[in-house]
mmCIF file with all atom_site columns, C-alpha atoms in Angstrom:
data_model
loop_
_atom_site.group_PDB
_atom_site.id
_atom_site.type_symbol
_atom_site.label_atom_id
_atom_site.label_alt_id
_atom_site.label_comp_id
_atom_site.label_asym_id
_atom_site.label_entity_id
_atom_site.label_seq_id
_atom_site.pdbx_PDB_ins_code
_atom_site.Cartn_x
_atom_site.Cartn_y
_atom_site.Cartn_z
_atom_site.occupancy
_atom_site.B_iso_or_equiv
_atom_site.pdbx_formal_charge
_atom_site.auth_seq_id
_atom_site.auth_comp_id
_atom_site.auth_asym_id
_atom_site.auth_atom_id
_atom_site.pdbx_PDB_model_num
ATOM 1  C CA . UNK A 1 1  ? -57.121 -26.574 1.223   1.00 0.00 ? 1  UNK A CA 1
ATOM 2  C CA . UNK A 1 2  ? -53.888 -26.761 2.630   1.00 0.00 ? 2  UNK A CA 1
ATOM 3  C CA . UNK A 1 3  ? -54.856 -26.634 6.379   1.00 0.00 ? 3  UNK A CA 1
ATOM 4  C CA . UNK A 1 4  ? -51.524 -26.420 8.492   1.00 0.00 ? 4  UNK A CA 1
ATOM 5  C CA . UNK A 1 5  ? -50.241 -23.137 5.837   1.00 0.00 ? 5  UNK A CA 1
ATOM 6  C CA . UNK A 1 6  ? -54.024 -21.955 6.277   1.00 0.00 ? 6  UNK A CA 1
ATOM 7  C CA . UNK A 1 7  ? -54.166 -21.600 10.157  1.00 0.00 ? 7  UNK A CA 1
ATOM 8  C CA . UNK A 1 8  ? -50.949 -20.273 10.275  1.00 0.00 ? 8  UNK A CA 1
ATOM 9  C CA . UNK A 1 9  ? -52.652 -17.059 8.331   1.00 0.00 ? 9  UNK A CA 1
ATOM 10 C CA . UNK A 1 10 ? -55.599 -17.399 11.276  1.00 0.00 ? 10 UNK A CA 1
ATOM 11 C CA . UNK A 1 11 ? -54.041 -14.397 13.392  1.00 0.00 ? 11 UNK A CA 1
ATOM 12 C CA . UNK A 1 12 ? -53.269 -12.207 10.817  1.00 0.00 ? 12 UNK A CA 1
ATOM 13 C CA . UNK A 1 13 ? -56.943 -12.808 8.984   1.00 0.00 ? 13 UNK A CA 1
ATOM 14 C CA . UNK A 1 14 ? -58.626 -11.835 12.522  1.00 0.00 ? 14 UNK A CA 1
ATOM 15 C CA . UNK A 1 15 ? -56.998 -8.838  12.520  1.00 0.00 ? 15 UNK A CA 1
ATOM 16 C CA . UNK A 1 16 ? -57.139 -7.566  9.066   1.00 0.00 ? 16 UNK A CA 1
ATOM 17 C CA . UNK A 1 17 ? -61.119 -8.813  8.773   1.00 0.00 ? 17 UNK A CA 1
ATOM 18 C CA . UNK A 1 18 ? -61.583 -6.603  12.157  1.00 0.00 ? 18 UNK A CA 1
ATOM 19 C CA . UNK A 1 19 ? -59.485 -3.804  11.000  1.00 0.00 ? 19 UNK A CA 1
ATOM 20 C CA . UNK A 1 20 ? -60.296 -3.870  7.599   1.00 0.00 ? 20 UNK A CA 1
ATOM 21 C CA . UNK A 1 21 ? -63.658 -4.363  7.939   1.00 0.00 ? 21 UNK A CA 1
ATOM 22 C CA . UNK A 1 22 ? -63.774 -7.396  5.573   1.00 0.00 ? 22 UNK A CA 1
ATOM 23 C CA . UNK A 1 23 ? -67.112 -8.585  3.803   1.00 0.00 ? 23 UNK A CA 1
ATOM 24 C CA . UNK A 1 24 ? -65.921 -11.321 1.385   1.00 0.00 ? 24 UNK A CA 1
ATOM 25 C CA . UNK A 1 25 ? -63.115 -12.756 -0.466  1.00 0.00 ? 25 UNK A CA 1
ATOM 26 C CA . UNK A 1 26 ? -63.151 -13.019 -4.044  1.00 0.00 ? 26 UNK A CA 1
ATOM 27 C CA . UNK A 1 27 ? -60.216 -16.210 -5.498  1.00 0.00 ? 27 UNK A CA 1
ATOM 28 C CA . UNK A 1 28 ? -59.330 -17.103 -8.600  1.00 0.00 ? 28 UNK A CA 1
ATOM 29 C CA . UNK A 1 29 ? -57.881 -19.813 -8.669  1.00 0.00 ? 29 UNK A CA 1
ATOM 30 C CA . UNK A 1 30 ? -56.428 -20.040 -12.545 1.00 0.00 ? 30 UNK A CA 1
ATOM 31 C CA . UNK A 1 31 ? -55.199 -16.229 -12.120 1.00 0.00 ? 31 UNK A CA 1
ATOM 32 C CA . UNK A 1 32 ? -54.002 -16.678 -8.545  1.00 0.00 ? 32 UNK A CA 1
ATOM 33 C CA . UNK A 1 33 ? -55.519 -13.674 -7.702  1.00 0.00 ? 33 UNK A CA 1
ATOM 34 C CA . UNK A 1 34 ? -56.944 -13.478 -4.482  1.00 0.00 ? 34 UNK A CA 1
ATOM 35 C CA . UNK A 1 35 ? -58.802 -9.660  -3.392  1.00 0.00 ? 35 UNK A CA 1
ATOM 36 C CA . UNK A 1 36 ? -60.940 -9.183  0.260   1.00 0.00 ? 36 UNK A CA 1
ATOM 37 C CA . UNK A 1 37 ? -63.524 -6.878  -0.077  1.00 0.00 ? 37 UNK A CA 1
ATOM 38 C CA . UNK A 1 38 ? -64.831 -4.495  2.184   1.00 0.00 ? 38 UNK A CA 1
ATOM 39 C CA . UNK A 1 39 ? -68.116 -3.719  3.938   1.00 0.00 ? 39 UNK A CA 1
ATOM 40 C CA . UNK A 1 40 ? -67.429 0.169   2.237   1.00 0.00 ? 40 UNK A CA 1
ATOM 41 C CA . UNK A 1 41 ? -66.266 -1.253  -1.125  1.00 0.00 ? 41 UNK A CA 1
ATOM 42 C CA . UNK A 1 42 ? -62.561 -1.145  -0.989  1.00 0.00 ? 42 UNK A CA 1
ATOM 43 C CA . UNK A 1 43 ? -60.434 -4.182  -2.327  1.00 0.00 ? 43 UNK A CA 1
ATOM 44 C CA . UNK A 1 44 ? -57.589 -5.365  -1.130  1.00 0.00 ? 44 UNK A CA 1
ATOM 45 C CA . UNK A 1 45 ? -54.830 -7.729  -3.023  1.00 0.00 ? 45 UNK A CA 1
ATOM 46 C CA . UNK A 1 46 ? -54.108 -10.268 -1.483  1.00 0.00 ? 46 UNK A CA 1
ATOM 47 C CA . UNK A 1 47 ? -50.733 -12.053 -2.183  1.00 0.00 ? 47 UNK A CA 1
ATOM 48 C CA . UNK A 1 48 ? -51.013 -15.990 -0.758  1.00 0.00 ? 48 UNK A CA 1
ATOM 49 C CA . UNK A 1 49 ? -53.906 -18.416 -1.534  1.00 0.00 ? 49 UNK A CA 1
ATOM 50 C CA . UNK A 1 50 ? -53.221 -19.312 2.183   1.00 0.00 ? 50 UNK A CA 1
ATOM 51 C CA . UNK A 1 51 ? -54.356 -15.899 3.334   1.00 0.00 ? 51 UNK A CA 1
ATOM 52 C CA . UNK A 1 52 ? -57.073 -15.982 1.280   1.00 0.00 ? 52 UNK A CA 1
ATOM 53 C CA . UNK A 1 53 ? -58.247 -18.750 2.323   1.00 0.00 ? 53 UNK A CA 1
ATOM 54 C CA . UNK A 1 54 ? -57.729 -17.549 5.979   1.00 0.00 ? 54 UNK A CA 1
ATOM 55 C CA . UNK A 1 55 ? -60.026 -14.603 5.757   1.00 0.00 ? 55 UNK A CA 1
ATOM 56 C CA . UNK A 1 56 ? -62.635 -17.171 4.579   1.00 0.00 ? 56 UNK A CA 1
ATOM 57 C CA . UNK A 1 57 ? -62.367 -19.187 7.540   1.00 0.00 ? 57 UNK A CA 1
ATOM 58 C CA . UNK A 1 58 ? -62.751 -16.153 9.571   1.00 0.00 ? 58 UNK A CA 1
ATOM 59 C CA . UNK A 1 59 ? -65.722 -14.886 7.753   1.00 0.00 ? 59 UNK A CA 1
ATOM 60 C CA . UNK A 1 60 ? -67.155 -18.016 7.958   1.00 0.00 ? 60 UNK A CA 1
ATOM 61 C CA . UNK A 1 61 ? -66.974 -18.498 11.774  1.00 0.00 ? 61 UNK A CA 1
ATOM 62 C CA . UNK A 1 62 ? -68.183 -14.980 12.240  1.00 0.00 ? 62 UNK A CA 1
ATOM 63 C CA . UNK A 1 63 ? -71.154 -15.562 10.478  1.00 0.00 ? 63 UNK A CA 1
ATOM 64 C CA . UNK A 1 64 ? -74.354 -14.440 13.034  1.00 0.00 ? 64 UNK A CA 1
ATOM 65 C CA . UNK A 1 65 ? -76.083 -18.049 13.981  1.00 0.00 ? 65 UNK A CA 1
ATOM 66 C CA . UNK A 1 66 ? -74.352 -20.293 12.036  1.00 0.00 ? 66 UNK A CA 1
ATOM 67 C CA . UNK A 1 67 ? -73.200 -23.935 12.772  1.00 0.00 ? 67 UNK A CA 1
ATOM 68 C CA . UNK A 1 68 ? -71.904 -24.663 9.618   1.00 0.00 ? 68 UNK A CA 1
ATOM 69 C CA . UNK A 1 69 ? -69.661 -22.678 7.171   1.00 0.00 ? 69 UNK A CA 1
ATOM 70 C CA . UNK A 1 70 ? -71.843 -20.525 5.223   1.00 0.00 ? 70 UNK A CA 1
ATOM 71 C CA . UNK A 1 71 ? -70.883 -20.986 1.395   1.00 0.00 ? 71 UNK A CA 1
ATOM 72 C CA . UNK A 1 72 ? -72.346 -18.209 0.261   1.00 0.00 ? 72 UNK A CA 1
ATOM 73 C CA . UNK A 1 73 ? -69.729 -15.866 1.952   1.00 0.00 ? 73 UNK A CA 1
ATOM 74 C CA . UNK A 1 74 ? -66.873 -15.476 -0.127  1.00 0.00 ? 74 UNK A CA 1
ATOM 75 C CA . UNK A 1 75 ? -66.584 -16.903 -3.930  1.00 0.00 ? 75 UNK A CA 1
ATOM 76 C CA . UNK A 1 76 ? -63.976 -18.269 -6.331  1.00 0.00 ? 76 UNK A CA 1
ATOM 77 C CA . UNK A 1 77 ? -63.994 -17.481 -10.144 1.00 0.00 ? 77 UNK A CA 1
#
């Protein structure tokens, strides 16, 4: 994960996750296709790996309780 491209996406992942209302992230990787998913079932394309891997990071640290990065939130194909 390319970390300093990834946090520059931080802001803009808050946001959309909030506004959005953001569940997961579903990434595939051979495709580079990259869709967040929301908690009412839309999907949304999403254009940059970077972003996608933004909303993770957010989804992660919002994650009720948890220390560590909960793996289980978000998949790749």
């Amino acid at each position: 994960m390319d970390m300093s491209r990834t946090e520059e996406y931080l802001p803009w992942a808050e946001i959309f996750v909030q506004t959005r209302r953001v569940v997961a992230v579903r990434m595939d990787a051979e495709r580079g296709e990259y869709e967040a998913l929301s908690e009412n079932g839309s999907s949304y394309f999403i254009e940059r790996l970077e972003q996608a891997q933004a909303l993770l990071l957010v989804l992660q640290e919002r994650a009720p309780g948890k220390t560590e990065p909960d793996t289980r939130i978000g998949y790749v194909l």
